[in-house]
Coordinates of C-alpha atoms and ligand atoms in Angstrom, one line a residue:
Chain A
X1 CA 13.9 13.6 34.2
X2 CA 15.9 15.8 31.7
X3 CA 13.8 18.3 30.0
X4 CA 14.8 16.9 26.5
X5 CA 13.4 13.5 27.6
X6 CA 10.1 15.1 28.8
X7 CA 9.7 16.8 25.5
X8 CA 10.3 13.7 23.6
X9 CA 8.0 11.8 25.8
X10 CA 5.3 14.2 25.2
X11 CA 5.7 14.5 21.5
X12 CA 5.8 10.8 21.0
X13 CA 3.5 9.6 23.6
X14 CA 6.0 6.9 24.8
X15 CA 7.0 6.4 28.5
X16 CA 10.7 6.2 28.4
X17 CA 11.3 6.0 32.0
X18 CA 10.2 2.4 31.9
X19 CA 13.1 1.2 29.7
X20 CA 15.4 -1.3 31.7
X21 CA 17.8 -1.8 28.8
X22 CA 16.9 -5.4 27.9
X23 CA 17.9 -4.6 24.2
X24 CA 15.1 -6.6 22.6
X25 CA 14.4 -3.4 20.6
X26 CA 18.0 -3.5 19.1
X27 CA 17.8 -7.3 18.3
X28 CA 14.9 -7.1 16.1
X29 CA 15.6 -3.8 14.3
X30 CA 15.8 -4.3 10.5
X31 CA 17.9 -1.1 10.0
X32 CA 20.0 -0.9 13.1
X33 CA 23.2 -1.6 11.1
X34 CA 23.0 1.8 9.6
X35 CA 22.6 3.5 13.0
X36 CA 25.1 5.4 14.8
X37 CA 23.9 3.7 18.1
X38 CA 21.8 0.6 18.8
X39 CA 18.1 1.3 19.7
X40 CA 18.5 0.9 23.3
X41 CA 21.3 3.4 23.3
X42 CA 19.0 5.9 21.6
X43 CA 16.5 5.5 24.6
X44 CA 19.5 6.0 27.2
X45 CA 20.8 9.1 25.1
X46 CA 17.2 10.7 25.2
X47 CA 17.0 10.1 28.9
X48 CA 20.4 11.9 29.4
X49 CA 19.4 14.7 27.2
X50 CA 21.8 14.1 24.4
X51 CA 19.9 16.4 22.2
X52 CA 22.5 17.7 19.7
X53 CA 23.9 14.2 18.8
X54 CA 20.5 12.8 18.3
X55 CA 18.9 15.5 16.2
X56 CA 21.9 15.6 13.9
X57 CA 22.1 12.0 13.5
X58 CA 21.6 9.5 10.6
X59 CA 19.8 7.2 12.9
X60 CA 16.7 9.2 13.2
X61 CA 16.3 9.1 9.5
X62 CA 17.0 5.4 9.0
X63 CA 14.3 4.1 11.1
X64 CA 11.5 2.9 8.8
X65 CA 8.7 2.8 11.4
X66 CA 8.3 -1.0 11.1
X67 CA 7.2 -1.1 14.9
X68 CA 9.1 -4.3 15.5
X69 CA 10.8 -2.9 18.5
X70 CA 7.7 -1.7 20.3
X71 CA 5.7 -4.7 19.6
X72 CA 8.5 -6.9 21.2
X73 CA 9.5 -4.4 24.1
X74 CA 8.4 -5.8 27.4
X75 CA 7.6 -2.2 28.5
X76 CA 5.6 -1.3 25.4
X77 CA 8.2 1.4 24.2
X78 CA 7.8 2.2 20.4
X79 CA 10.9 3.8 18.8
X80 CA 9.0 4.6 15.7
X81 CA 7.0 7.5 17.2
X82 CA 10.1 8.6 19.1
X83 CA 12.0 8.8 15.9
X84 CA 9.2 10.7 14.3
X85 CA 9.3 13.1 17.2
X86 CA 13.1 13.5 17.0
X87 CA 12.8 14.1 13.2
X88 CA 10.1 16.8 13.7
X89 CA 12.3 18.6 16.3
X90 CA 15.4 18.5 13.9
X91 CA 13.3 19.9 11.1
X92 CA 11.7 22.6 13.4
X93 CA 15.2 23.6 14.5
X94 CA 16.4 23.6 10.9
X95 CA 19.2 21.0 11.7
X96 CA 21.3 19.7 8.7
X97 CA 20.0 16.2 7.7
X98 CA 22.8 13.8 7.1
X99 CA 20.5 11.6 5.0
X100 CA 19.7 14.1 2.3
X101 CA 18.0 11.2 0.1
X102 CA 15.5 10.3 2.7
X103 CA 14.6 14.0 3.3
X104 CA 14.2 14.6 -0.2
X105 CA 12.1 11.6 -0.7
X106 CA 9.6 12.6 2.0
X107 CA 9.5 16.2 0.7
X108 CA 8.8 15.1 -2.8
X109 CA 6.1 12.6 -1.6
X110 CA 4.3 15.2 0.5
X111 CA 4.6 18.0 -2.1
X112 CA 2.8 15.7 -4.5
X113 CA 0.1 14.8 -1.9
X114 CA -0.3 18.4 -1.1
X115 CA -0.6 19.6 -4.6
X116 CA -2.9 16.8 -6.2
X117 CA -4.6 15.4 -3.0
X118 CA -3.0 12.0 -4.2
X119 CA 0.5 11.1 -4.9
X120 CA 1.4 11.0 -8.5
X121 CA 4.4 8.7 -8.7
X122 CA 5.9 9.8 -12.0
X123 CA 6.3 13.4 -11.2
X124 CA 7.0 12.7 -7.7
X125 CA 9.9 10.4 -8.5
X126 CA 11.1 13.1 -10.9
X127 CA 11.1 15.7 -8.3
X128 CA 13.0 13.4 -5.9
X129 CA 15.6 12.7 -8.6
X130 CA 16.0 16.5 -9.1
X131 CA 16.4 17.1 -5.4
X132 CA 19.0 14.5 -5.1
X133 CA 20.7 15.4 -8.4
X134 CA 21.2 11.7 -8.6
X135 CA 20.3 10.6 -12.2
X136 CA 22.9 7.8 -12.3
X137 CA 22.7 5.4 -9.5
X138 CA 19.6 3.3 -9.6
X139 CA 17.7 4.7 -12.5
X140 CA 16.2 1.3 -11.7
X141 CA 12.8 2.0 -10.0
X142 CA 11.8 5.0 -12.3
X143 CA 12.9 3.3 -15.6
X144 CA 11.7 0.0 -14.9
X145 CA 8.2 1.4 -13.8
X146 CA 8.1 3.3 -17.1
X147 CA 9.3 0.3 -19.1
X148 CA 6.6 -2.0 -17.4
X149 CA 3.9 0.5 -18.2
X150 CA 3.3 1.3 -14.5
X151 CA 3.4 5.0 -14.4
X152 CA 0.5 7.0 -16.0
X153 CA 1.6 10.2 -17.5
X154 CA -0.9 12.9 -16.6
X155 CA -1.5 14.1 -12.9
X156 CA -5.1 14.1 -11.9
X157 CA -6.1 16.3 -8.7
X158 CA -8.9 15.3 -6.3
X159 CA -11.7 17.8 -5.6
X160 CA -11.1 18.0 -1.9
X161 CA -7.8 19.6 -2.4
X162 CA -8.7 22.5 -0.2
X163 CA -9.4 20.1 2.6
X164 CA -6.1 18.5 2.1
X165 CA -4.4 22.0 2.2
X166 CA -6.1 22.8 5.5
X167 CA -4.7 19.5 6.9
X168 CA -1.1 20.5 5.8
X169 CA -1.7 24.1 7.3
X170 CA -2.8 22.7 10.5
X171 CA 0.6 20.6 10.8
X172 CA 3.7 22.4 11.4
X173 CA 6.3 23.8 9.1
X174 CA 8.1 20.5 9.3
X175 CA 5.8 18.9 6.8
X176 CA 7.4 21.2 3.9
X177 CA 6.4 24.4 2.3
X178 CA 3.6 24.7 -0.2
X179 CA 4.0 23.9 -4.0
X180 CA 6.8 21.7 -5.5
Chain B
X1 CA -22.3 -7.9 0.6
X2 CA -21.0 -4.5 0.0
X3 CA -17.7 -2.7 1.2
X4 CA -16.4 0.8 0.7
X5 CA -13.2 0.6 -1.0
X6 CA -10.0 2.7 -0.6
X7 CA -7.6 1.7 -3.5
X8 CA -4.6 4.1 -2.5
X9 CA -2.4 6.0 -4.7
X10 CA -0.5 3.2 -6.2
X11 CA -3.7 1.5 -7.5
X12 CA -3.6 3.2 -10.9
X13 CA 0.4 2.9 -11.4
X14 CA 2.8 0.7 -9.5
X15 CA 0.2 -1.5 -7.9
X16 CA -2.0 -1.6 -10.9
X17 CA -2.3 -5.4 -10.8
X18 CA -3.1 -5.3 -7.0
X19 CA -6.3 -3.3 -7.8
X20 CA -7.2 -5.2 -10.8
X21 CA -6.9 -8.4 -9.0
X22 CA -8.7 -7.2 -5.9
X23 CA -11.6 -6.1 -7.7
X24 CA -11.7 -9.4 -9.8
X25 CA -11.6 -11.5 -6.7
X26 CA -14.4 -9.6 -4.9
X27 CA -16.5 -9.6 -8.1
X28 CA -15.9 -13.4 -8.7
X29 CA -17.2 -14.1 -5.0
X30 CA -20.3 -11.5 -5.3
X31 CA -18.9 -8.7 -3.1
X32 CA -19.5 -5.2 -4.3
X33 CA -16.5 -2.8 -3.9
X34 CA -17.7 0.9 -3.9
X35 CA -14.7 3.1 -4.2
X36 CA -14.6 6.1 -1.6
X37 CA -15.6 9.2 -3.5
X38 CA -12.6 11.7 -3.7
X39 CA -10.4 9.8 -1.5
X40 CA -7.0 11.5 -0.9
X41 CA -3.4 10.0 -0.2
X42 CA -3.1 8.4 3.1
X43 CA 0.4 10.0 3.6
X44 CA 2.5 6.9 2.9
X45 CA 5.4 6.7 5.2
X46 CA 6.3 10.3 4.6
X47 CA 3.4 12.3 6.5
X48 CA 3.9 10.8 9.9
X49 CA 7.7 10.9 9.3
X50 CA 7.6 14.6 8.9
X51 CA 4.6 15.7 10.8
X52 CA 2.3 14.1 13.1
X53 CA -0.6 16.2 12.5
X54 CA -0.6 15.7 8.9
X55 CA 0.2 11.8 9.4
X56 CA -3.1 11.6 11.1
X57 CA -5.0 14.2 9.2
X58 CA -4.8 12.7 5.8
X59 CA -6.2 9.2 6.6
X60 CA -8.7 11.2 8.9
X61 CA -10.4 12.8 5.7
X62 CA -10.8 9.4 4.2
X63 CA -12.3 8.1 7.6
X64 CA -14.6 11.0 7.3
X65 CA -15.7 10.0 3.9
X66 CA -16.1 6.4 4.8
X67 CA -18.2 7.3 7.9
X68 CA -20.4 9.3 5.4
X69 CA -20.9 6.4 3.0
X70 CA -21.9 4.2 6.2
X71 CA -20.0 1.0 5.1
X72 CA -17.0 -0.7 6.5
X73 CA -14.1 0.2 4.2
X74 CA -11.6 -2.3 2.8
X75 CA -8.0 -1.0 2.5
X76 CA -6.0 -3.8 0.8
X77 CA -2.5 -1.9 0.6
X78 CA -0.9 -2.7 4.0
X79 CA 0.8 0.8 4.1
X80 CA -2.5 2.6 3.6
X81 CA -4.4 0.3 6.1
X82 CA -1.8 1.0 8.9
X83 CA -1.9 4.7 8.4
X84 CA -5.9 4.7 8.5
X85 CA -5.8 2.3 11.5
X86 CA -3.4 4.7 13.5
X87 CA -5.6 7.5 12.7
X88 CA -8.9 5.8 13.7
X89 CA -7.0 4.7 17.0
X90 CA -6.1 8.3 17.7
X91 CA -9.6 9.6 16.9
X92 CA -11.0 7.0 19.2
X93 CA -8.7 7.7 21.9
X94 CA -9.6 11.4 22.0
X95 CA -6.0 12.4 21.1
X96 CA -5.8 16.4 21.2
X97 CA -4.2 16.3 17.7
X98 CA -7.0 14.2 16.3
X99 CA -9.6 16.6 17.9
X100 CA -8.1 19.6 16.0
X101 CA -8.2 17.6 12.8
X102 CA -11.8 16.8 13.3
X103 CA -12.6 20.4 14.0
X104 CA -10.7 21.4 10.8
X105 CA -12.4 19.1 8.7
X106 CA -15.8 19.4 10.4
X107 CA -16.6 15.9 11.5
X108 CA -16.9 13.8 14.6
X109 CA -15.7 10.1 14.4
X110 CA -18.3 7.9 15.6
X111 CA -16.9 4.4 15.3
X112 CA -19.7 3.4 13.1
X113 CA -17.7 1.8 10.3
X114 CA -14.8 -0.6 10.4
X115 CA -11.6 -0.7 8.8
X116 CA -10.7 -4.0 7.0
X117 CA -7.4 -5.2 5.6
X118 CA -7.5 -8.2 3.3
X119 CA -6.7 -10.3 6.4
X120 CA -9.7 -9.1 8.2
X121 CA -11.9 -9.7 5.2
X122 CA -10.6 -13.2 4.7
X123 CA -11.4 -14.0 8.4
X124 CA -15.0 -13.0 7.9
X125 CA -17.4 -15.9 8.2
X126 CA -17.9 -17.8 4.9
X127 CA -15.2 -16.1 2.9
X128 CA -12.7 -19.1 2.9
X129 CA -15.5 -21.4 2.2
X130 CA -16.6 -19.2 -0.8
X131 CA -13.0 -19.2 -2.1
X132 CA -12.9 -23.0 -1.8
X133 CA -16.2 -23.3 -3.6
X134 CA -15.2 -20.8 -6.5
X135 CA -12.0 -22.6 -7.6
X136 CA -12.0 -23.1 -11.3
X137 CA -8.2 -23.7 -11.7
X138 CA -6.9 -25.5 -8.6
X139 CA -3.3 -24.5 -8.0
X140 CA -2.1 -28.2 -7.7
X141 CA 0.1 -27.7 -4.6
X142 CA 1.9 -24.7 -5.9
X143 CA 4.5 -23.9 -2.9
X144 CA 4.2 -20.5 -1.5
X145 CA 5.3 -18.7 1.4
X146 CA 3.1 -15.8 2.8
X147 CA 4.8 -12.7 3.7
X148 CA 3.1 -10.0 5.8
X149 CA 5.7 -7.6 6.6
X150 CA 5.2 -4.9 9.3
X151 CA 2.0 -2.9 8.5
X152 CA -0.8 -5.5 8.4
X153 CA 0.0 -6.9 11.8
X154 CA 1.9 -4.2 14.0
X155 CA 1.3 -2.6 16.2
X156 CA -1.2 -5.2 17.4
X157 CA -3.4 -2.9 19.6
X158 CA -3.9 -0.7 16.6
X159 CA -4.4 -3.7 13.9
X160 CA -6.4 -5.7 16.4
X161 CA -4.4 -8.8 15.3
X162 CA -4.2 -11.6 17.9
X163 CA -1.2 -13.3 16.3
X164 CA 1.4 -10.9 15.1
X165 CA 4.5 -13.0 15.2
X166 CA 3.0 -16.0 13.4
X167 CA -0.2 -15.0 11.6
X168 CA -1.7 -17.6 9.3
X169 CA -4.6 -15.9 7.5
X170 CA -2.9 -15.6 4.1
X171 CA -1.8 -19.2 4.4
X172 CA -5.3 -20.4 5.0
X173 CA -6.5 -18.3 1.9
X174 CA -3.6 -19.8 -0.3
X175 CA -4.6 -23.4 0.7
X176 CA -8.2 -22.7 0.1
X177 CA -7.5 -22.5 -3.5
X178 CA -5.2 -25.5 -3.7
X179 CA -1.8 -24.0 -3.1
X180 CA 0.5 -25.4 -0.5
X181 CA 1.5 -22.7 2.2
X182 CA 4.9 -23.4 3.5
X183 CA 6.0 -22.6 7.1
X184 CA 9.2 -20.1 7.5
X185 CA 10.3 -17.7 10.0
X186 CA 10.5 -14.4 8.3
X187 CA 6.8 -13.6 7.5
X188 CA 6.8 -10.4 9.6
X189 CA 10.3 -9.2 9.0
X190 CA 10.6 -5.9 7.3
X191 CA 11.4 -5.3 3.6
X192 CA 13.0 -1.7 4.2
X193 CA 9.9 0.2 2.9
X194 CA 11.1 3.5 1.4
X195 CA 14.7 2.6 1.6
X196 CA 13.9 0.8 -1.7
X197 CA 14.0 4.3 -3.3
X198 CA 16.5 6.3 -1.0
X199 CA 19.0 3.4 -0.4
X200 CA 18.4 0.7 -2.9
X201 CA 21.6 -1.0 -1.8
X202 CA 20.2 -1.4 1.8
X203 CA 16.8 -2.3 0.7
X204 CA 18.5 -5.1 -1.5
X205 CA 20.3 -6.4 1.5
X206 CA 17.1 -6.9 3.3
X207 CA 14.9 -8.1 0.4
X208 CA 17.5 -10.4 -1.2
X209 CA 17.9 -12.1 2.2
X210 CA 14.1 -12.6 2.7
X211 CA 13.9 -14.0 -0.9
X212 CA 16.8 -16.3 -0.2
X213 CA 15.1 -17.6 3.0
X214 CA 11.8 -18.0 0.8
X215 CA 13.7 -20.2 -1.6
X216 CA 15.3 -22.3 1.1
X217 CA 11.9 -23.1 2.5
X218 CA 11.1 -24.4 -1.0
X219 CA 8.8 -21.7 -2.2
X220 CA 7.9 -21.1 -5.9
X221 CA 6.4 -17.6 -5.0
X222 CA 6.2 -15.1 -2.2
X223 CA 2.6 -14.0 -1.5
X224 CA 2.0 -10.4 -0.2
X225 CA -0.7 -7.9 0.5
X226 CA 1.3 -4.6 0.0
X227 CA 2.4 -2.5 -3.0
X228 CA 5.6 -1.5 -1.3
X229 CA 6.5 -5.1 -0.1
X230 CA 5.7 -6.3 -3.6
X231 CA 7.9 -3.7 -5.3
X232 CA 10.9 -4.2 -3.0
X233 CA 10.8 -8.1 -2.9
X234 CA 10.2 -8.1 -6.9
X235 CA 12.9 -5.5 -7.7
X236 CA 15.6 -6.0 -4.9
X237 CA 16.2 -9.8 -4.8
X238 CA 19.3 -9.8 -6.8
X239 CA 18.2 -11.9 -9.8
X240 CA 16.9 -14.9 -7.7
X241 CA 14.0 -15.4 -10.0
X242 CA 11.3 -15.9 -7.4
X243 CA 7.9 -14.4 -8.4
X244 CA 6.3 -12.2 -5.8
X245 CA 2.5 -12.2 -6.1
X246 CA -0.3 -10.2 -4.4
X247 CA -2.5 -12.6 -2.6
X248 CA -5.5 -11.4 -4.7
X249 CA -3.5 -12.4 -8.0
X250 CA -3.0 -15.9 -6.5
X251 CA -6.7 -16.2 -5.6
X252 CA -7.8 -14.6 -8.8
X253 CA -5.7 -17.1 -10.9
X254 CA -7.4 -19.9 -9.1
X255 CA -11.0 -18.5 -9.4
X256 CA -10.4 -17.9 -13.1
X257 CA -10.6 -14.2 -12.9
X258 CA -10.4 -12.8 -16.4
X259 CA -7.6 -10.5 -17.6
X260 CA -4.9 -12.1 -15.4
X261 CA -2.5 -12.3 -18.3
X262 CA -2.2 -8.8 -18.0
X263 CA -1.4 -8.7 -14.3
X264 CA 1.7 -10.9 -14.7
X265 CA 3.2 -8.4 -17.4
X266 CA 3.4 -6.0 -14.6
X267 CA 5.9 -8.0 -12.6
X268 CA 9.7 -7.9 -12.9
X269 CA 10.1 -11.8 -12.2
X270 CA 7.3 -13.2 -14.5
X271 CA 4.9 -15.3 -12.3
X272 CA 3.1 -16.6 -15.5
X273 CA 4.9 -20.1 -15.7
X274 CA 3.4 -20.8 -12.3
X275 CA -0.1 -20.7 -13.8
X276 CA 0.4 -22.8 -17.0
Ligands
LIG301 S1 13.0 -3.4 24.5 FE1 12.1 -1.8 25.6 S2 12.8 -2.0 27.5 FE2 14.1 -3.2 26.2 S3 15.8 -1.8 25.9 FE3 14.5 -1.6 24.2 S4 13.2 0.1 24.8 FE4 14.3 -0.5 26.6
LIG302 S1 10.5 1.0 14.2 FE1 12.4 1.9 13.5 S2 13.6 1.6 15.3 FE2 11.8 0.2 15.7 S3 12.5 -1.7 14.8 FE3 11.5 -0.7 13.1 S4 13.1 0.6 12.2 FE4 13.9 -0.2 14.0
LIG303 S1 0.6 3.6 1.5 FE1 1.3 4.5 -0.3 S2 0.1 4.1 -1.9 FE2 -1.0 3.4 -0.1 S3 -2.4 5.3 -0.3 FE3 -0.8 5.5 1.2 S4 0.6 6.8 0.0 FE4 -0.8 6.2 -1.4

């Protein structure tokens, strides 16, 4: 097996060598139309060690982890944890992320969880909008939520913030830096 | 009848009405929900996306608290439930990352307490009967489709579901209170999750399709058990005007739980005409 395949297999806990290219994963994937390659192609590319193409792709940031593929795969291969592993590798290697909005959202979300112990949606969404410098398209979510009285204004932190911080430190740097 | 309760981060903001209606329904049926003290965010979709250890570690801390409280823990939000179940499975499998997390937090998971979604709770002996007996305002054949999405059912080895392509628990609950649950083929399709924020157009492609299928089936409302599914389907349906209800709102309306007029105000598509 290619060393890259071994690495992804270890990180994701998925046995890629079982894949026999039946394409069931691709057939049920809700986001495949925004991938550069179909799901079964991604498995093949990992087996062949196509590291650069995969780690720089949009595909790995478009998977929403719905576990449809793995549940239906006759060989029990879950692409969700595989995509998680590929994203961690991409972040660890400091690769450019071609889906900046997705990265910005996850970073804003985790920064909020790390700072307060719980996600505070109002400040999290504001931080996300700042990161993407996108104030025009889809003011939707934020504004509608405000209008509907769904966002409380003051952040409240939990007591166990120090424990939450320990969890973040135990994780790698892929989870983002402190603060924010 | 007492359970620990994990409300999740959205309980006091975007999914306020989910939390209110959940508490209302449990109270009406004589169950006591005790909020886990000092719970933390389960990590949403972001933690596992960015780092496996953080993805398992955040829900693991909540499991440690649940274990200390010694009661099974109810996790109504499907997204939270899935994260907690995945952490539980990793802890029980002796996963090396899970071991490190246990050491860091100073606890050992002992399988003593269970993790329940609303489906698991509805399947407990006597709950459906109690719903039937508690109806004060029968829903008179209100036509609904149940939408489970991803996180309540998949992956089955983690959720313990025996039926993951065609679950029927929500339908049984809706029918217990007089609604008519229609059959349709899209109940475990994905709503697009966080794409609702990062790529609204793409979430809209998925959600407006789902809502259109629900309408074709003849539904007057979609019934869900997830904050993200509710927000996406309610907000991203391209003006089709189909209300998207939390299952606890539907049950609460039939049980006559007080304060429900306030729940409807939190929806973008107003469900109140269904309950006049
Ligand atoms: S469903 Fe499984 S076996 Fe079939 S192509 Fe996809 S990963 Fe390979
Ligand atoms: S887990 Fe990812 S790859 Fe698999 S079906 Fe869902 S979105 Fe597609
Ligand atoms: S799924 Fe979302 S809302 Fe629910 S606790 Fe987790 S992060 Fe918070």
